[in-house]
């Protein structure tokens, strides 16, 4: 036990040394003042969505079923048994949604391709769906015609159901080949125009929620083993795909292949406690480092190797799979850029009492997550706004992985309201705070190339159904046509994009005021459904009736007039 602890201390003191050089202090938790300034001229601004969350059209035009189609159709898996069968109808609203992107004036749009829409059974040799190819071709083309760069994710959780049924999904090593074939098809069909590829979005969630807790599709509860195995195969699939691109496509297409890792930041509760510092380190390593360390440094984090089921549980061997030295070499350096998704922060303390249940991912981490009661009450129970955590995470990325090129792939906040609410003051505050901390991180020397606000519009939020709204645009799910309405944050984000940052106090305050003013006008329009319905009634019933009456009255008047004249 002495040796690993020594290692951790050494690691931390190294990290601290690195930060000290950048005037970044691990121990300083207060938010500090707002930083006025602009981003580098080449910085890119975007928004994102994903296929299953927005497309709908789950069985249209030859699409195969995904594990999420099957999962949501089972009762009791998702909030109110909701599904994404139609969701935002994005599949049938490409032109309309393009207008939203143009309104925001974003320079990139992050979207994901649905694997079963392209390859219904998941196996390329069996069948490729030409209509699926056409859909994504058209989408990519209209984006480029409007000077919006597509950033394309290959896997945002919708594994073809057939692969789950036949092979056990990500539990099976054969996924590496099938995924690589699918990715290769995407490179072949779209790679002439798509230059930013993301293999996996939030593989942590795929592994832990899909195969450990079962909260997500495919809903398996393989405690203590399932997540590690799934992650092992996801990592191998990523590396294989990067090598495919590198060998066969890079020369011709000159694009980049990365991954998108989403993580919370973990801050030690007591910064003078070595145990808390170590626990916070474990929290981040068991989330971000689990995937980033193999890709940048060739192997799982040392802490994971030590904590997963050998030392503590007295097992002879770890439940964490191992990479051969050849595999390590194959894995290392397979990210042209690192996608970082981030939403919130937790305080971490070590656990001082033994676990009673058997081993699981969560007991392996051996820590407790806390929130600060002083943090503002969140809209969604898990998503506290803690902007300074973002800067810390970004500095961690810089120090641990050799300052890679970073693209922020997801950052945003939800609300938990079921009524129409367009005045999203808290979202404006969130973006303002988080984007400002990102600017500070750039000043710290972190190599951040672009930012993607999450998300363009309200959409299906996995096991939370439609109960959490992340959108800049509000979507009226109750209406069959799924209309979109801008929230106040649209105006605010637009201003940040146009100014490429925060020019000065007066201007930023002005943006804030104007955004909320515009919103109250729009909000009144939408306010409650009755008003909208009333207006629909006006146009659909009252207007035609009044017109008909007018014509009738004029006819009668004309007749009277004619009679008088005769
Ligand atoms: C969801 O389905 C389950 C099982 O049929 C049922 O018990 C439950 O009431 C349903 N929930 C809602 C909100 O309809
Ligand atoms: C992977 O799939 C193959 C083919 O169905 C099967 O023979 C094998 O047992 C599976 N392996 C695991 C670990 O499930």
Short mmCIF file of N, CA and C in Angstrom, two decimals, residues 207-339:
data_model
loop_
_atom_site.label_atom_id
_atom_site.label_comp_id
_atom_site.label_asym_id
_atom_site.label_seq_id
_atom_site.Cartn_x
_atom_site.Cartn_y
_atom_site.Cartn_z
N UNK A 207 -20.67 2.66 -20.89
CA UNK A 207 -20.19 1.52 -20.11
C UNK A 207 -20.91 1.40 -18.76
N UNK A 208 -20.95 2.49 -18.01
CA UNK A 208 -21.47 2.41 -16.63
C UNK A 208 -22.99 2.33 -16.60
N UNK A 209 -23.66 3.21 -17.35
CA UNK A 209 -25.12 3.21 -17.27
C UNK A 209 -25.75 2.13 -18.14
N UNK A 210 -25.03 1.71 -19.19
CA UNK A 210 -25.56 0.65 -20.04
C UNK A 210 -25.31 -0.75 -19.51
N UNK A 211 -24.15 -0.98 -18.87
CA UNK A 211 -23.75 -2.34 -18.51
C UNK A 211 -23.49 -2.57 -17.02
N UNK A 212 -23.57 -1.50 -16.22
CA UNK A 212 -23.30 -1.66 -14.78
C UNK A 212 -24.56 -1.36 -13.97
N UNK A 213 -25.16 -0.19 -14.19
CA UNK A 213 -26.36 0.17 -13.42
C UNK A 213 -27.64 -0.17 -14.19
N UNK A 214 -27.56 -0.27 -15.50
CA UNK A 214 -28.72 -0.61 -16.31
C UNK A 214 -29.74 0.50 -16.46
N UNK A 215 -29.35 1.73 -16.08
CA UNK A 215 -30.27 2.86 -16.24
C UNK A 215 -30.45 3.23 -17.71
N UNK A 216 -29.47 2.89 -18.52
CA UNK A 216 -29.53 3.18 -19.96
C UNK A 216 -29.56 1.86 -20.73
N UNK A 217 -29.93 1.98 -22.02
CA UNK A 217 -29.89 0.80 -22.89
C UNK A 217 -28.44 0.29 -22.98
N UNK A 218 -28.24 -1.01 -23.04
CA UNK A 218 -29.25 -2.07 -23.11
C UNK A 218 -29.83 -2.49 -21.76
N UNK A 219 -29.52 -1.75 -20.70
CA UNK A 219 -30.14 -2.01 -19.40
C UNK A 219 -29.58 -3.22 -18.65
N UNK A 220 -28.31 -3.53 -18.88
CA UNK A 220 -27.74 -4.69 -18.18
C UNK A 220 -27.13 -4.27 -16.84
N UNK A 221 -27.22 -5.17 -15.88
CA UNK A 221 -26.66 -4.89 -14.55
C UNK A 221 -25.58 -5.91 -14.24
N UNK A 222 -24.42 -5.70 -14.85
CA UNK A 222 -23.31 -6.63 -14.65
C UNK A 222 -22.33 -5.98 -13.69
N UNK A 223 -22.72 -5.96 -12.43
CA UNK A 223 -21.99 -5.18 -11.43
C UNK A 223 -20.54 -5.64 -11.24
N UNK A 224 -19.66 -4.65 -11.30
CA UNK A 224 -18.25 -4.92 -11.01
C UNK A 224 -17.45 -5.44 -12.18
N UNK A 225 -18.11 -5.82 -13.27
CA UNK A 225 -17.36 -6.33 -14.42
C UNK A 225 -17.83 -5.73 -15.75
N UNK A 226 -19.16 -5.55 -15.88
CA UNK A 226 -19.75 -5.16 -17.17
C UNK A 226 -19.19 -3.87 -17.73
N UNK A 227 -19.07 -2.86 -16.87
CA UNK A 227 -18.60 -1.55 -17.35
C UNK A 227 -17.14 -1.63 -17.81
N UNK A 228 -16.32 -2.35 -17.06
CA UNK A 228 -14.89 -2.42 -17.41
C UNK A 228 -14.68 -3.12 -18.75
N UNK A 229 -15.48 -4.16 -18.95
CA UNK A 229 -15.37 -4.91 -20.20
C UNK A 229 -15.85 -4.06 -21.38
N UNK A 230 -17.00 -3.41 -21.20
CA UNK A 230 -17.54 -2.56 -22.27
C UNK A 230 -16.54 -1.45 -22.61
N UNK A 231 -15.98 -0.81 -21.58
CA UNK A 231 -15.02 0.28 -21.82
C UNK A 231 -13.80 -0.23 -22.57
N UNK A 232 -13.35 -1.44 -22.23
CA UNK A 232 -12.17 -2.03 -22.87
C UNK A 232 -12.41 -2.16 -24.38
N UNK A 233 -13.61 -2.60 -24.73
CA UNK A 233 -13.93 -2.80 -26.14
C UNK A 233 -14.18 -1.46 -26.84
N UNK A 234 -14.78 -0.51 -26.12
CA UNK A 234 -14.98 0.83 -26.70
C UNK A 234 -13.62 1.46 -27.03
N UNK A 235 -12.67 1.32 -26.12
CA UNK A 235 -11.34 1.89 -26.34
C UNK A 235 -10.65 1.23 -27.54
N UNK A 236 -10.80 -0.10 -27.61
CA UNK A 236 -10.18 -0.81 -28.74
C UNK A 236 -10.82 -0.40 -30.05
N UNK A 237 -12.15 -0.23 -30.02
CA UNK A 237 -12.85 0.18 -31.24
C UNK A 237 -12.40 1.57 -31.66
N UNK A 238 -12.22 2.45 -30.68
CA UNK A 238 -11.75 3.80 -31.01
C UNK A 238 -10.38 3.74 -31.69
N UNK A 239 -9.47 3.02 -31.08
CA UNK A 239 -8.09 2.97 -31.60
C UNK A 239 -8.07 2.36 -33.01
N UNK A 240 -8.82 1.29 -33.18
CA UNK A 240 -8.87 0.63 -34.49
C UNK A 240 -9.39 1.59 -35.56
N UNK A 241 -10.44 2.36 -35.20
CA UNK A 241 -11.04 3.30 -36.14
C UNK A 241 -10.07 4.44 -36.48
N UNK A 242 -9.37 4.93 -35.46
CA UNK A 242 -8.39 5.98 -35.72
C UNK A 242 -7.32 5.48 -36.70
N UNK A 243 -6.86 4.24 -36.48
CA UNK A 243 -5.83 3.68 -37.37
C UNK A 243 -6.37 3.51 -38.79
N UNK A 244 -7.63 3.13 -38.90
CA UNK A 244 -8.25 3.00 -40.23
C UNK A 244 -8.23 4.34 -40.94
N UNK A 245 -8.62 5.38 -40.21
CA UNK A 245 -8.63 6.71 -40.83
C UNK A 245 -7.21 7.13 -41.19
N UNK A 246 -6.33 6.90 -40.26
CA UNK A 246 -4.95 7.32 -40.44
C UNK A 246 -4.30 6.66 -41.65
N UNK A 247 -4.60 5.39 -41.83
CA UNK A 247 -3.96 4.61 -42.88
C UNK A 247 -4.61 4.83 -44.24
N UNK A 248 -5.94 4.85 -44.27
CA UNK A 248 -6.63 4.84 -45.57
C UNK A 248 -7.22 6.17 -46.00
N UNK A 249 -7.52 7.06 -45.06
CA UNK A 249 -8.26 8.26 -45.44
C UNK A 249 -7.56 9.58 -45.19
N UNK A 250 -6.66 9.62 -44.23
CA UNK A 250 -6.11 10.91 -43.82
C UNK A 250 -5.43 11.65 -44.98
N UNK A 251 -4.67 10.91 -45.77
CA UNK A 251 -3.93 11.53 -46.86
C UNK A 251 -4.86 12.25 -47.82
N UNK A 252 -6.00 11.60 -48.09
CA UNK A 252 -6.95 12.13 -49.06
C UNK A 252 -7.86 13.20 -48.44
N UNK A 253 -8.38 12.92 -47.26
CA UNK A 253 -9.40 13.82 -46.69
C UNK A 253 -8.85 14.87 -45.73
N UNK A 254 -7.68 14.61 -45.17
CA UNK A 254 -7.01 15.59 -44.29
C UNK A 254 -7.89 16.05 -43.13
N UNK A 255 -8.59 15.12 -42.53
CA UNK A 255 -9.43 15.47 -41.38
C UNK A 255 -8.81 14.99 -40.08
N UNK A 256 -9.61 15.00 -39.02
CA UNK A 256 -9.14 14.59 -37.70
C UNK A 256 -10.14 13.64 -37.05
N UNK A 257 -9.61 12.73 -36.23
CA UNK A 257 -10.46 11.80 -35.50
C UNK A 257 -10.17 11.94 -34.01
N UNK A 258 -11.21 12.17 -33.24
CA UNK A 258 -11.05 12.28 -31.79
C UNK A 258 -12.15 11.51 -31.07
N UNK A 259 -12.26 11.76 -29.78
CA UNK A 259 -13.29 11.11 -28.95
C UNK A 259 -13.87 12.21 -28.07
N UNK A 260 -15.07 12.03 -27.57
CA UNK A 260 -15.65 13.02 -26.67
C UNK A 260 -15.89 12.41 -25.30
N UNK A 261 -15.16 12.90 -24.31
CA UNK A 261 -15.29 12.38 -22.95
C UNK A 261 -16.02 13.40 -22.08
N UNK A 262 -17.05 12.93 -21.41
CA UNK A 262 -17.82 13.84 -20.56
C UNK A 262 -17.53 13.51 -19.11
N UNK A 263 -17.19 14.51 -18.35
CA UNK A 263 -16.90 14.24 -16.94
C UNK A 263 -17.28 15.39 -16.04
N UNK A 264 -17.56 15.06 -14.79
CA UNK A 264 -17.71 16.07 -13.76
C UNK A 264 -16.32 16.35 -13.21
N UNK A 265 -16.15 17.51 -12.60
CA UNK A 265 -14.89 17.76 -11.89
C UNK A 265 -15.08 17.33 -10.44
N UNK A 266 -14.03 16.79 -9.83
CA UNK A 266 -14.07 16.40 -8.42
C UNK A 266 -13.10 17.22 -7.62
N UNK A 267 -13.61 17.90 -6.63
CA UNK A 267 -12.79 18.79 -5.80
C UNK A 267 -12.72 18.20 -4.39
N UNK A 268 -11.52 18.11 -3.79
CA UNK A 268 -11.45 17.55 -2.43
C UNK A 268 -12.24 18.42 -1.45
N UNK A 269 -12.99 17.78 -0.56
CA UNK A 269 -13.75 18.53 0.45
C UNK A 269 -12.80 19.33 1.32
N UNK A 270 -11.78 18.63 1.83
CA UNK A 270 -10.82 19.27 2.71
C UNK A 270 -9.47 19.26 2.02
N UNK A 271 -9.04 20.42 1.56
CA UNK A 271 -7.82 20.45 0.75
C UNK A 271 -6.56 20.22 1.58
N UNK A 272 -6.72 20.15 2.90
CA UNK A 272 -5.54 19.84 3.69
C UNK A 272 -5.50 18.35 4.02
N UNK A 273 -6.53 17.61 3.58
CA UNK A 273 -6.55 16.18 3.86
C UNK A 273 -6.03 15.39 2.67
N UNK A 274 -4.94 14.67 2.91
CA UNK A 274 -4.34 13.86 1.84
C UNK A 274 -5.34 12.84 1.32
N UNK A 275 -6.18 12.29 2.24
CA UNK A 275 -7.15 11.27 1.84
C UNK A 275 -8.19 11.85 0.90
N UNK A 276 -8.62 13.08 1.18
CA UNK A 276 -9.60 13.72 0.32
C UNK A 276 -9.00 14.06 -1.05
N UNK A 277 -7.77 14.50 -1.03
CA UNK A 277 -7.09 14.83 -2.29
C UNK A 277 -6.99 13.57 -3.16
N UNK A 278 -6.62 12.46 -2.52
CA UNK A 278 -6.51 11.20 -3.26
C UNK A 278 -7.88 10.75 -3.77
N UNK A 279 -8.90 10.93 -2.93
CA UNK A 279 -10.26 10.51 -3.34
C UNK A 279 -10.74 11.33 -4.54
N UNK A 280 -10.45 12.63 -4.52
CA UNK A 280 -10.85 13.49 -5.64
C UNK A 280 -10.11 13.09 -6.91
N UNK A 281 -8.85 12.74 -6.74
CA UNK A 281 -8.05 12.27 -7.88
C UNK A 281 -8.66 10.99 -8.46
N UNK A 282 -9.07 10.08 -7.56
CA UNK A 282 -9.70 8.83 -8.03
C UNK A 282 -10.99 9.13 -8.78
N UNK A 283 -11.77 10.08 -8.27
CA UNK A 283 -13.04 10.42 -8.90
C UNK A 283 -12.82 10.81 -10.37
N UNK A 284 -11.85 11.65 -10.61
CA UNK A 284 -11.60 12.11 -11.98
C UNK A 284 -10.95 11.00 -12.82
N UNK A 285 -10.05 10.24 -12.22
CA UNK A 285 -9.39 9.17 -12.97
C UNK A 285 -10.36 8.04 -13.34
N UNK A 286 -11.30 7.73 -12.45
CA UNK A 286 -12.29 6.68 -12.74
C UNK A 286 -13.33 7.15 -13.75
N UNK A 287 -13.29 8.41 -14.11
CA UNK A 287 -14.23 8.90 -15.10
C UNK A 287 -13.48 9.28 -16.37
N UNK A 288 -12.74 10.36 -16.30
CA UNK A 288 -12.04 10.89 -17.48
C UNK A 288 -10.79 10.07 -17.81
N UNK A 289 -9.98 9.83 -16.79
CA UNK A 289 -8.71 9.15 -16.99
C UNK A 289 -8.86 7.72 -17.52
N UNK A 290 -9.93 7.07 -17.13
CA UNK A 290 -10.26 5.71 -17.59
C UNK A 290 -10.14 5.62 -19.12
N UNK A 291 -10.58 6.65 -19.82
CA UNK A 291 -10.54 6.65 -21.28
C UNK A 291 -9.38 7.47 -21.84
N UNK A 292 -9.12 8.62 -21.20
CA UNK A 292 -8.08 9.50 -21.75
C UNK A 292 -6.68 8.91 -21.55
N UNK A 293 -6.45 8.26 -20.42
CA UNK A 293 -5.09 7.77 -20.15
C UNK A 293 -4.62 6.70 -21.14
N UNK A 294 -5.46 5.70 -21.46
CA UNK A 294 -5.04 4.74 -22.49
C UNK A 294 -4.74 5.43 -23.82
N UNK A 295 -5.56 6.40 -24.20
CA UNK A 295 -5.40 7.03 -25.52
C UNK A 295 -4.19 7.96 -25.57
N UNK A 296 -3.88 8.60 -24.45
CA UNK A 296 -2.74 9.53 -24.46
C UNK A 296 -1.48 8.92 -23.87
N UNK A 297 -1.65 8.07 -22.85
CA UNK A 297 -0.46 7.54 -22.18
C UNK A 297 -0.31 6.02 -22.31
N UNK A 298 -1.23 5.38 -23.03
CA UNK A 298 -1.04 3.97 -23.36
C UNK A 298 -1.59 2.95 -22.39
N UNK A 299 -2.16 3.38 -21.26
CA UNK A 299 -2.69 2.37 -20.32
C UNK A 299 -3.71 3.01 -19.37
N UNK A 300 -4.44 2.16 -18.66
CA UNK A 300 -5.39 2.67 -17.66
C UNK A 300 -4.63 3.43 -16.57
N UNK A 301 -5.31 4.37 -15.90
CA UNK A 301 -4.63 5.09 -14.82
C UNK A 301 -4.15 4.12 -13.74
N UNK A 302 -2.98 4.41 -13.21
CA UNK A 302 -2.39 3.56 -12.17
C UNK A 302 -3.37 3.34 -11.01
N UNK A 303 -4.08 4.39 -10.64
CA UNK A 303 -5.02 4.31 -9.51
C UNK A 303 -6.11 3.28 -9.78
N UNK A 304 -6.59 3.23 -11.01
CA UNK A 304 -7.64 2.24 -11.32
C UNK A 304 -7.07 0.83 -11.20
N UNK A 305 -5.88 0.65 -11.71
CA UNK A 305 -5.26 -0.68 -11.64
C UNK A 305 -5.10 -1.12 -10.19
N UNK A 306 -4.83 -0.17 -9.32
CA UNK A 306 -4.62 -0.51 -7.92
C UNK A 306 -5.92 -0.73 -7.16
N UNK A 307 -6.94 -0.02 -7.52
CA UNK A 307 -8.17 -0.07 -6.74
C UNK A 307 -9.18 -1.11 -7.18
N UNK A 308 -9.10 -1.56 -8.43
CA UNK A 308 -10.15 -2.44 -8.90
C UNK A 308 -9.87 -3.90 -8.55
N UNK A 309 -10.43 -4.28 -7.46
CA UNK A 309 -10.52 -5.67 -7.10
C UNK A 309 -9.25 -6.48 -6.97
N UNK A 310 -8.22 -5.93 -6.44
CA UNK A 310 -7.15 -6.83 -6.03
C UNK A 310 -6.67 -6.49 -4.64
N UNK A 311 -6.07 -5.30 -4.48
CA UNK A 311 -5.53 -4.94 -3.18
C UNK A 311 -6.61 -4.99 -2.10
N UNK A 312 -7.67 -4.22 -2.33
CA UNK A 312 -8.68 -4.10 -1.28
C UNK A 312 -9.48 -5.37 -1.05
N UNK A 313 -9.90 -5.99 -2.16
CA UNK A 313 -10.78 -7.13 -2.00
C UNK A 313 -10.02 -8.45 -1.92
N UNK A 314 -8.69 -8.36 -1.90
CA UNK A 314 -7.87 -9.54 -1.72
C UNK A 314 -7.97 -10.54 -2.85
N UNK A 315 -8.38 -10.07 -4.04
CA UNK A 315 -8.45 -10.98 -5.18
C UNK A 315 -7.06 -11.16 -5.78
N UNK A 316 -6.86 -12.26 -6.42
CA UNK A 316 -5.56 -12.52 -7.03
C UNK A 316 -5.34 -11.63 -8.24
N UNK A 317 -6.44 -11.34 -8.95
CA UNK A 317 -6.28 -10.52 -10.15
C UNK A 317 -7.38 -9.47 -10.23
N UNK A 318 -7.12 -8.48 -11.06
CA UNK A 318 -8.03 -7.36 -11.18
C UNK A 318 -9.21 -7.69 -12.08
N UNK A 319 -10.35 -7.05 -11.81
CA UNK A 319 -11.50 -7.14 -12.72
C UNK A 319 -11.34 -6.17 -13.88
N UNK A 320 -10.32 -5.33 -13.80
CA UNK A 320 -10.04 -4.40 -14.90
C UNK A 320 -9.23 -5.16 -15.96
N UNK A 321 -9.75 -5.25 -17.19
CA UNK A 321 -8.98 -5.98 -18.21
C UNK A 321 -7.63 -5.32 -18.44
N UNK A 322 -6.71 -6.06 -19.02
CA UNK A 322 -5.37 -5.49 -19.25
C UNK A 322 -5.08 -5.41 -20.75
N UNK A 323 -4.21 -4.48 -21.10
CA UNK A 323 -3.75 -4.35 -22.48
C UNK A 323 -2.38 -5.01 -22.59
N UNK A 324 -2.17 -5.74 -23.67
CA UNK A 324 -0.82 -6.27 -23.92
C UNK A 324 0.06 -5.10 -24.33
N UNK A 325 1.36 -5.30 -24.32
CA UNK A 325 2.24 -4.17 -24.66
C UNK A 325 2.02 -3.75 -26.11
N UNK A 326 1.68 -4.70 -26.96
CA UNK A 326 1.39 -4.36 -28.35
C UNK A 326 0.13 -3.49 -28.42
N UNK A 327 -0.88 -3.88 -27.65
CA UNK A 327 -2.14 -3.11 -27.63
C UNK A 327 -1.92 -1.70 -27.08
N UNK A 328 -1.05 -1.60 -26.09
CA UNK A 328 -0.75 -0.28 -25.52
C UNK A 328 -0.17 0.64 -26.58
N UNK A 329 0.74 0.10 -27.35
CA UNK A 329 1.36 0.89 -28.41
C UNK A 329 0.35 1.29 -29.48
N UNK A 330 -0.59 0.38 -29.74
CA UNK A 330 -1.62 0.61 -30.76
C UNK A 330 -2.60 1.69 -30.30
N UNK A 331 -2.81 1.75 -29.00
CA UNK A 331 -3.80 2.64 -28.39
C UNK A 331 -3.25 4.06 -28.24
N UNK A 332 -1.99 4.14 -27.85
CA UNK A 332 -1.40 5.44 -27.49
C UNK A 332 -1.30 6.37 -28.70
N UNK A 333 -1.77 7.58 -28.50
CA UNK A 333 -1.63 8.60 -29.56
C UNK A 333 -2.71 8.52 -30.62
N UNK A 334 -3.87 7.94 -30.27
CA UNK A 334 -4.92 7.80 -31.27
C UNK A 334 -6.03 8.86 -31.12
N UNK A 335 -5.64 10.08 -30.75
CA UNK A 335 -6.61 11.18 -30.71
C UNK A 335 -5.98 12.38 -31.40
N UNK A 336 -6.59 12.82 -32.48
CA UNK A 336 -6.08 14.04 -33.14
C UNK A 336 -6.54 15.27 -32.38
N UNK A 337 -7.65 15.13 -31.67
CA UNK A 337 -8.13 16.18 -30.77
C UNK A 337 -8.94 15.50 -29.68
N UNK A 338 -9.07 16.19 -28.56
CA UNK A 338 -9.82 15.61 -27.44
C UNK A 338 -11.11 16.39 -27.23
N UNK A 339 -12.23 15.70 -27.37
CA UNK A 339 -13.53 16.32 -27.10
C UNK A 339 -13.79 16.27 -25.60
#
